[in-house]
Short mmCIF file of C-alpha atoms in Angstrom, two decimals:
data_model
loop_
_atom_site.label_atom_id
_atom_site.label_comp_id
_atom_site.label_asym_id
_atom_site.label_seq_id
_atom_site.Cartn_x
_atom_site.Cartn_y
_atom_site.Cartn_z
CA MET W 1 4.38 -9.91 12.96
CA PRO W 2 2.00 -11.75 11.98
CA LYS W 3 -0.58 -9.71 13.94
CA SER W 4 -0.95 -6.60 11.85
CA ARG W 5 -0.85 -3.31 13.71
CA THR W 6 -3.25 -0.73 12.33
CA SER W 7 -3.11 3.00 13.06
CA SER W 8 -4.85 2.40 16.37
CA PHE W 9 -3.00 -0.88 16.99
CA THR W 10 -6.21 -2.64 17.95
CA ARG W 11 -8.33 -5.24 16.28
CA ARG W 12 -11.49 -3.75 14.89
CA GLY W 13 -14.81 -5.50 15.25
CA PHE W 14 -16.56 -6.97 12.26
CA VAL W 15 -20.32 -7.17 11.64
CA ALA W 16 -21.14 -9.87 9.11
CA ALA W 17 -23.38 -8.58 6.35
CA GLY W 18 -26.88 -10.03 6.37
CA GLY W 19 -27.95 -12.22 3.52
CA ALA W 20 -24.49 -13.34 2.45
CA LEU W 21 -25.02 -16.94 3.49
CA GLY W 22 -28.03 -17.16 1.25
CA LEU W 23 -25.71 -16.92 -1.72
CA VAL W 24 -23.42 -19.74 -0.63
CA ALA W 25 -25.05 -22.54 -2.59
CA VAL W 26 -25.12 -20.61 -5.85
CA LEU W 27 -21.58 -19.26 -5.60
CA THR W 28 -19.88 -22.44 -4.50
CA ALA W 29 -21.43 -24.14 -7.52
CA CYS W 30 -19.29 -21.89 -9.74
CA GLY W 31 -16.28 -22.06 -7.50
CA GLY W 32 -15.24 -25.61 -6.69
CA THR W 33 -13.82 -27.34 -3.63
CA ASP W 34 -10.52 -27.46 -1.78
CA SER W 35 -10.41 -31.22 -1.70
CA ALA W 36 -10.88 -32.26 -5.33
CA LYS W 37 -8.06 -34.23 -6.93
CA GLY W 38 -5.28 -31.83 -7.88
CA ASP W 39 -1.80 -32.11 -9.30
CA LYS W 40 0.70 -32.19 -6.43
CA ASP W 41 2.97 -29.79 -8.31
CA ASN W 42 0.38 -27.09 -9.02
CA GLY W 43 -0.49 -28.05 -12.60
CA ALA W 44 -3.97 -28.61 -13.99
CA SER W 45 -5.36 -32.08 -13.34
CA ALA W 46 -7.54 -34.30 -15.48
CA SER W 47 -10.55 -33.64 -13.25
CA ALA W 48 -10.34 -29.83 -13.05
CA ALA W 49 -9.61 -26.91 -15.35
CA TRP W 50 -7.55 -25.24 -12.61
CA ALA W 51 -5.73 -26.71 -9.64
CA PHE W 52 -3.15 -25.42 -7.21
CA LYS W 53 -1.51 -27.16 -4.27
CA ASP W 54 -1.27 -24.37 -1.72
CA ASP W 55 1.02 -23.99 1.28
CA LEU W 56 -1.66 -25.07 3.73
CA GLY W 57 -1.49 -28.45 2.05
CA LYS W 58 -4.79 -28.09 0.20
CA ASP W 59 -5.52 -29.11 -3.37
CA VAL W 60 -7.52 -26.07 -4.44
CA THR W 61 -9.53 -26.58 -7.64
CA THR W 62 -12.17 -24.85 -9.73
CA LYS W 63 -14.16 -26.04 -12.74
CA ALA W 64 -12.63 -23.33 -14.92
CA LYS W 65 -9.60 -21.09 -14.66
CA PRO W 66 -10.57 -18.37 -12.14
CA LYS W 67 -11.67 -15.06 -13.62
CA ASN W 68 -13.30 -13.42 -10.62
CA ILE W 69 -10.30 -13.40 -8.31
CA VAL W 70 -10.36 -11.78 -4.88
CA ALA W 71 -7.05 -11.45 -3.05
CA TYR W 72 -5.24 -9.95 -0.11
CA THR W 73 -3.90 -6.59 -1.29
CA GLY W 74 -0.24 -7.65 -1.27
CA THR W 75 -1.04 -10.86 -3.14
CA ALA W 76 -3.09 -8.90 -5.68
CA ALA W 77 -0.19 -6.49 -6.16
CA ALA W 78 2.22 -9.37 -6.84
CA LEU W 79 -0.19 -10.99 -9.31
CA HIS W 80 -0.61 -7.61 -11.05
CA ASP W 81 3.15 -7.51 -11.66
CA TYR W 82 2.75 -10.83 -13.50
CA GLY W 83 -0.21 -9.61 -15.56
CA ILE W 84 -2.97 -11.25 -13.49
CA GLU W 85 -5.73 -8.86 -12.38
CA VAL W 86 -8.22 -9.28 -9.56
CA LYS W 87 -11.77 -8.04 -9.02
CA GLY W 88 -11.59 -7.38 -5.28
CA VAL W 89 -9.03 -6.90 -2.53
CA PHE W 90 -8.86 -6.94 1.26
CA GLY W 91 -6.11 -5.47 3.39
CA PRO W 92 -4.34 -2.09 3.39
CA THR W 93 -5.21 -0.61 0.00
CA LYS W 94 -6.06 3.08 0.34
CA THR W 95 -4.67 5.73 2.70
CA THR W 96 -6.84 8.31 4.43
CA ASP W 97 -6.06 10.84 1.68
CA GLY W 98 -7.30 8.45 -0.99
CA LYS W 99 -3.92 7.43 -2.36
CA ALA W 100 -2.72 3.88 -2.86
CA ASP W 101 -1.27 2.29 0.27
CA VAL W 102 2.35 1.18 0.05
CA GLN W 103 1.12 -2.43 0.20
CA ALA W 104 -0.91 -1.95 -2.99
CA GLY W 105 2.23 -1.67 -5.09
CA SER W 106 1.43 -0.86 -8.72
CA LEU W 107 -2.26 -1.76 -8.45
CA ASP W 108 -4.75 0.72 -9.87
CA ILE W 109 -6.88 0.84 -6.74
CA SER W 110 -9.71 2.61 -8.61
CA LYS W 111 -10.33 -0.61 -10.55
CA VAL W 112 -10.78 -3.02 -7.65
CA GLU W 113 -13.52 -3.47 -5.07
CA ILE W 114 -12.05 -2.84 -1.61
CA LEU W 115 -13.71 -5.29 0.78
CA GLY W 116 -11.73 -4.19 3.83
CA ASN W 117 -8.95 -1.68 4.28
CA VAL W 118 -7.65 -2.60 7.75
CA TYR W 119 -7.16 -5.70 9.85
CA ASP W 120 -10.41 -7.53 10.72
CA GLU W 121 -12.49 -5.67 8.10
CA PHE W 122 -14.03 -7.76 5.33
CA ASN W 123 -17.41 -6.99 3.75
CA VAL W 124 -18.93 -10.42 3.17
CA GLU W 125 -21.92 -9.06 1.26
CA LYS W 126 -19.70 -7.22 -1.25
CA TYR W 127 -17.52 -10.31 -1.55
CA ALA W 128 -20.53 -12.46 -2.39
CA ALA W 129 -21.73 -9.93 -4.96
CA LEU W 130 -18.43 -10.28 -6.84
CA GLN W 131 -19.28 -13.95 -7.44
CA PRO W 132 -15.72 -14.97 -6.57
CA ASP W 133 -14.12 -17.98 -8.21
CA VAL W 134 -11.23 -18.07 -5.73
CA LEU W 135 -9.77 -16.18 -2.76
CA LEU W 136 -5.98 -15.81 -2.62
CA THR W 137 -3.80 -14.66 0.26
CA ASN W 138 -0.63 -15.34 2.23
CA THR W 139 -0.17 -17.37 5.39
CA TRP W 140 2.19 -16.78 8.31
CA ASP W 141 1.00 -19.30 10.84
CA GLY W 142 -1.41 -21.68 9.12
CA THR W 143 -4.26 -19.16 8.86
CA TYR W 144 -5.50 -17.10 5.92
CA TRP W 145 -3.83 -13.69 6.28
CA TYR W 146 -6.31 -10.83 6.77
CA VAL W 147 -9.36 -13.11 6.65
CA PRO W 148 -11.14 -12.21 9.92
CA GLU W 149 -11.57 -15.04 12.37
CA ALA W 150 -15.11 -13.91 13.22
CA SER W 151 -16.38 -14.22 9.64
CA LYS W 152 -13.91 -16.78 8.31
CA ASP W 153 -16.43 -19.60 7.91
CA LYS W 154 -18.84 -17.43 5.92
CA ILE W 155 -16.06 -16.16 3.68
CA LEU W 156 -14.51 -19.56 3.00
CA ALA W 157 -17.91 -21.05 2.20
CA LEU W 158 -18.34 -18.73 -0.77
CA ALA W 159 -15.33 -19.83 -2.84
CA PRO W 160 -12.18 -21.98 -2.64
CA ALA W 161 -9.21 -20.32 -0.98
CA ALA W 162 -5.45 -20.73 -1.48
CA ALA W 163 -2.56 -19.35 0.57
CA VAL W 164 1.17 -18.92 -0.05
CA LYS W 165 3.43 -19.25 2.99
CA VAL W 166 5.56 -16.20 3.86
CA GLY W 167 6.63 -16.92 7.45
CA GLY W 168 8.09 -19.60 9.64
CA ASP W 169 10.64 -21.75 7.80
CA VAL W 170 10.14 -20.02 4.44
CA THR W 171 12.68 -17.56 3.02
CA LEU W 172 12.01 -14.71 0.60
CA ASP W 173 13.27 -16.58 -2.45
CA LYS W 174 10.97 -19.53 -1.72
CA ALA W 175 7.94 -17.27 -1.16
CA LEU W 176 8.73 -15.63 -4.50
CA GLU W 177 8.90 -19.01 -6.23
CA ARG W 178 5.56 -20.05 -4.82
CA THR W 179 3.86 -16.77 -5.75
CA ALA W 180 5.26 -17.13 -9.27
CA ASP W 181 3.87 -20.69 -9.34
CA LEU W 182 0.46 -19.31 -8.38
CA ALA W 183 0.61 -16.61 -11.06
CA LYS W 184 1.67 -19.15 -13.69
CA SER W 185 -1.22 -21.44 -12.78
CA LEU W 186 -3.58 -18.51 -13.37
CA GLY W 187 -2.18 -17.82 -16.83
CA ALA W 188 0.87 -15.60 -16.30
CA ASP W 189 3.59 -15.92 -18.94
CA MET W 190 6.71 -16.54 -16.90
CA ASN W 191 8.79 -16.61 -20.10
CA SER W 192 7.87 -13.05 -21.03
CA LYS W 193 10.71 -10.54 -21.24
CA LYS W 194 9.41 -8.67 -18.20
CA ALA W 195 9.20 -11.82 -16.08
CA VAL W 196 12.63 -13.09 -17.14
CA ASP W 197 14.28 -9.69 -16.68
CA SER W 198 12.68 -9.20 -13.25
CA LYS W 199 13.97 -12.53 -11.99
CA ALA W 200 17.45 -11.79 -13.34
CA ARG W 201 17.37 -8.39 -11.65
CA PHE W 202 16.42 -10.06 -8.35
CA GLU W 203 19.28 -12.53 -8.60
CA ALA W 204 21.73 -9.73 -9.40
CA ALA W 205 20.44 -7.73 -6.45
CA ALA W 206 20.93 -10.70 -4.12
CA ALA W 207 24.55 -10.87 -5.30
CA LYS W 208 24.93 -7.16 -4.53
CA VAL W 209 23.80 -7.74 -0.93
CA ARG W 210 26.31 -10.56 -0.53
CA GLU W 211 29.04 -8.31 -1.91
CA ALA W 212 28.07 -5.44 0.39
CA THR W 213 28.11 -7.57 3.54
CA LYS W 214 31.56 -8.92 2.63
CA ALA W 215 32.93 -5.48 1.76
CA ASN W 216 31.59 -3.88 4.95
CA PRO W 217 31.56 -6.65 7.59
CA GLY W 218 30.31 -6.17 11.12
CA VAL W 219 27.46 -3.79 10.33
CA LYS W 220 24.70 -4.51 12.86
CA VAL W 221 21.09 -4.10 11.71
CA LEU W 222 18.10 -3.65 14.01
CA VAL W 223 14.60 -4.19 12.64
CA GLY W 224 12.06 -1.95 14.34
CA SER W 225 8.50 -0.67 14.24
CA GLY W 226 7.04 2.25 16.14
CA SER W 227 3.61 2.85 17.66
CA ASP W 228 2.48 5.60 20.01
CA ALA W 229 3.06 3.45 23.08
CA LEU W 230 5.74 0.96 22.08
CA PHE W 231 8.82 0.30 19.98
CA TYR W 232 8.87 -3.21 18.53
CA ALA W 233 12.26 -4.84 17.95
CA SER W 234 11.81 -7.73 15.51
CA THR W 235 13.65 -11.01 15.34
CA PRO W 236 15.22 -11.91 11.98
CA ASP W 237 14.26 -15.55 12.40
CA THR W 238 10.57 -15.66 11.50
CA ALA W 239 9.88 -13.41 8.49
CA ALA W 240 10.73 -14.63 4.98
CA ASP W 241 12.56 -11.44 3.99
CA LEU W 242 14.76 -11.20 7.09
CA LYS W 243 15.66 -14.89 7.01
CA TYR W 244 16.80 -14.45 3.42
CA PHE W 245 18.78 -11.29 4.21
CA LYS W 246 20.51 -13.27 6.94
CA GLN W 247 21.44 -15.96 4.41
CA LEU W 248 22.98 -13.22 2.27
CA GLY W 249 25.25 -12.21 5.14
CA VAL W 250 23.34 -9.40 6.87
CA GLU W 251 24.16 -9.30 10.61
CA PHE W 252 21.08 -8.62 12.73
CA VAL W 253 20.52 -7.61 16.31
CA THR W 254 18.32 -10.33 17.81
CA PRO W 255 15.92 -9.30 20.63
CA GLU W 256 16.07 -11.33 23.83
CA LYS W 257 12.46 -11.45 25.05
CA LEU W 258 10.05 -12.16 22.22
CA ASP W 259 6.27 -12.01 22.28
CA GLU W 260 4.20 -15.19 22.52
CA GLY W 261 4.22 -15.59 18.75
CA GLY W 262 8.00 -15.26 18.62
CA PHE W 263 8.07 -12.27 16.28
CA PHE W 264 9.23 -9.23 18.25
CA GLU W 265 10.07 -7.74 21.65
CA SER W 266 7.80 -4.95 22.83
CA LEU W 267 9.75 -2.08 24.41
CA SER W 268 8.41 0.99 26.13
CA TRP W 269 9.76 4.18 24.60
CA GLU W 270 11.81 4.72 27.76
CA ASN W 271 13.63 1.49 26.89
CA ALA W 272 13.60 1.83 23.09
CA GLY W 273 17.38 2.25 23.04
CA LYS W 274 17.99 -1.15 24.63
CA TYR W 275 19.66 -2.53 21.50
CA LYS W 276 22.48 -0.73 19.72
CA ALA W 277 22.79 -0.98 15.96
CA ASP W 278 24.53 0.65 13.01
CA VAL W 279 21.47 0.55 10.76
CA ILE W 280 17.78 0.51 11.63
CA LEU W 281 15.28 -1.00 9.21
CA LEU W 282 12.07 0.81 10.17
CA ASP W 283 8.61 -0.59 9.37
CA ASN W 284 7.18 1.39 6.44
CA ARG W 285 3.55 0.27 6.77
CA THR W 286 0.72 2.76 7.04
CA GLY W 287 -0.18 3.18 10.70
CA THR W 288 3.39 2.83 11.99
CA LEU W 289 5.42 5.84 13.07
CA GLN W 290 7.95 7.14 10.56
CA PRO W 291 11.19 9.10 11.26
CA GLU W 292 9.48 12.49 10.99
CA GLN W 293 6.95 11.41 13.62
CA LEU W 294 9.69 10.06 15.90
CA LYS W 295 12.02 13.06 15.97
CA ASP W 296 10.58 14.35 19.27
CA ARG W 297 11.16 11.08 21.15
CA PRO W 298 14.42 11.37 23.13
CA THR W 299 15.29 7.68 23.17
CA TRP W 300 14.82 7.48 19.41
CA VAL W 301 17.01 10.45 18.52
CA GLU W 302 19.76 9.17 20.83
CA MET W 303 20.07 5.84 19.03
CA PRO W 304 23.47 5.64 17.28
CA ALA W 305 21.94 4.69 13.93
CA VAL W 306 19.48 7.59 14.12
CA LYS W 307 22.25 10.07 14.96
CA ALA W 308 24.24 8.78 11.99
CA GLY W 309 21.28 9.11 9.63
CA GLN W 310 21.29 5.37 9.01
CA VAL W 311 17.57 4.68 9.28
CA VAL W 312 16.08 3.10 6.16
CA PRO W 313 12.53 1.92 5.39
CA ARG W 314 11.75 -1.74 5.79
CA VAL W 315 9.13 -3.15 3.46
CA THR W 316 7.68 -5.21 6.28
CA GLU W 317 5.17 -7.02 4.07
CA PRO W 318 6.91 -7.43 0.73
CA ILE W 319 4.98 -7.68 -2.51
CA TYR W 320 6.16 -11.12 -3.60
CA SER W 321 7.04 -10.40 -7.21
CA TYR W 322 10.62 -10.48 -8.45
CA GLU W 323 10.23 -6.90 -9.66
CA LYS W 324 9.32 -5.49 -6.24
CA CYS W 325 11.73 -7.65 -4.24
CA ALA W 326 14.65 -6.80 -6.53
CA GLN W 327 14.20 -3.17 -5.51
CA ILE W 328 14.17 -4.15 -1.83
CA LEU W 329 17.49 -5.99 -2.20
CA GLU W 330 19.07 -3.16 -4.19
CA ASP W 331 18.15 -0.67 -1.48
CA LEU W 332 19.43 -3.02 1.24
CA ALA W 333 22.75 -3.47 -0.54
CA LYS W 334 23.25 0.31 -0.72
CA SER W 335 22.38 0.70 2.97
CA ILE W 336 24.90 -1.94 4.07
CA GLN W 337 27.59 -0.75 1.67
CA ASN W 338 27.35 2.88 2.80
CA ALA W 339 26.87 2.25 6.52
CA LYS W 340 29.36 3.46 9.09
CA LYS W 341 29.87 1.42 12.25
CA VAL W 342 28.46 3.54 15.06
CA SER W 343 27.13 1.07 17.63
#
């Protein structure tokens, strides 16, 4: 990952909206700066009503606690689970039939302004009109996830931005902690019954995965994603979720020849069966091929895990709330526990 693959698996061009830059001076006056003095541990500082030390190393501050929040869809969905609502989102939010995308989680997508629904789409003019106080997203590689490179400077000039790290050396539990820190800084009550119960459920689910891997050792898991032309076999060593699963005892198949970014190996469909596994975690994102769409591909149906009916959805971009990630771990534990060794 981190290059998102849309339904066409290409980057779409972006035309910056005219007039947006004219609003920069006014909007930044109500936003703040990234470099003001902020508490190193995310708390409010004496010089700002809101401050957050993000995972790009920036002290992000605003003159008042942000009300007009714009966020990457997955980040917005996580904040929603903590009771923090946003005004606008960017990233996969709505499917072609008008329903909420899987990455929108429990968001009511009718109540947010969608600034871009696929990779490299971001309506700068609509963003400016929201008078944003802050932009929030994730980061995989030191960049703002789903903020287009072509219009990045215009977007970041309109309001401070903060990012939570979800790749590289970060594991799922750490990404969850940081997202919870962000939600708390914005006013979420982390001592509420829902918040406390969700965290306890996550911890119990993690224990279930450990128990499953010990009770059924040797189960090999392949992480895959399908497009029309290629099957992508992912490494477990770069994504926060897979790194954490590995810590819990899950045994992964590791591809040999990774892409330049070090995330996956691209295989032609003729070679899609290169790696044998007992379980396949298949990318569940909109725009990737699902089992029903793969049933006519010979190399797919001949995979041992496919023959055994041991293909389960992978939430490739988790919503980093304890509530959503507890469900992911519970499902993983069941998959490992019930798996038969077929590779």
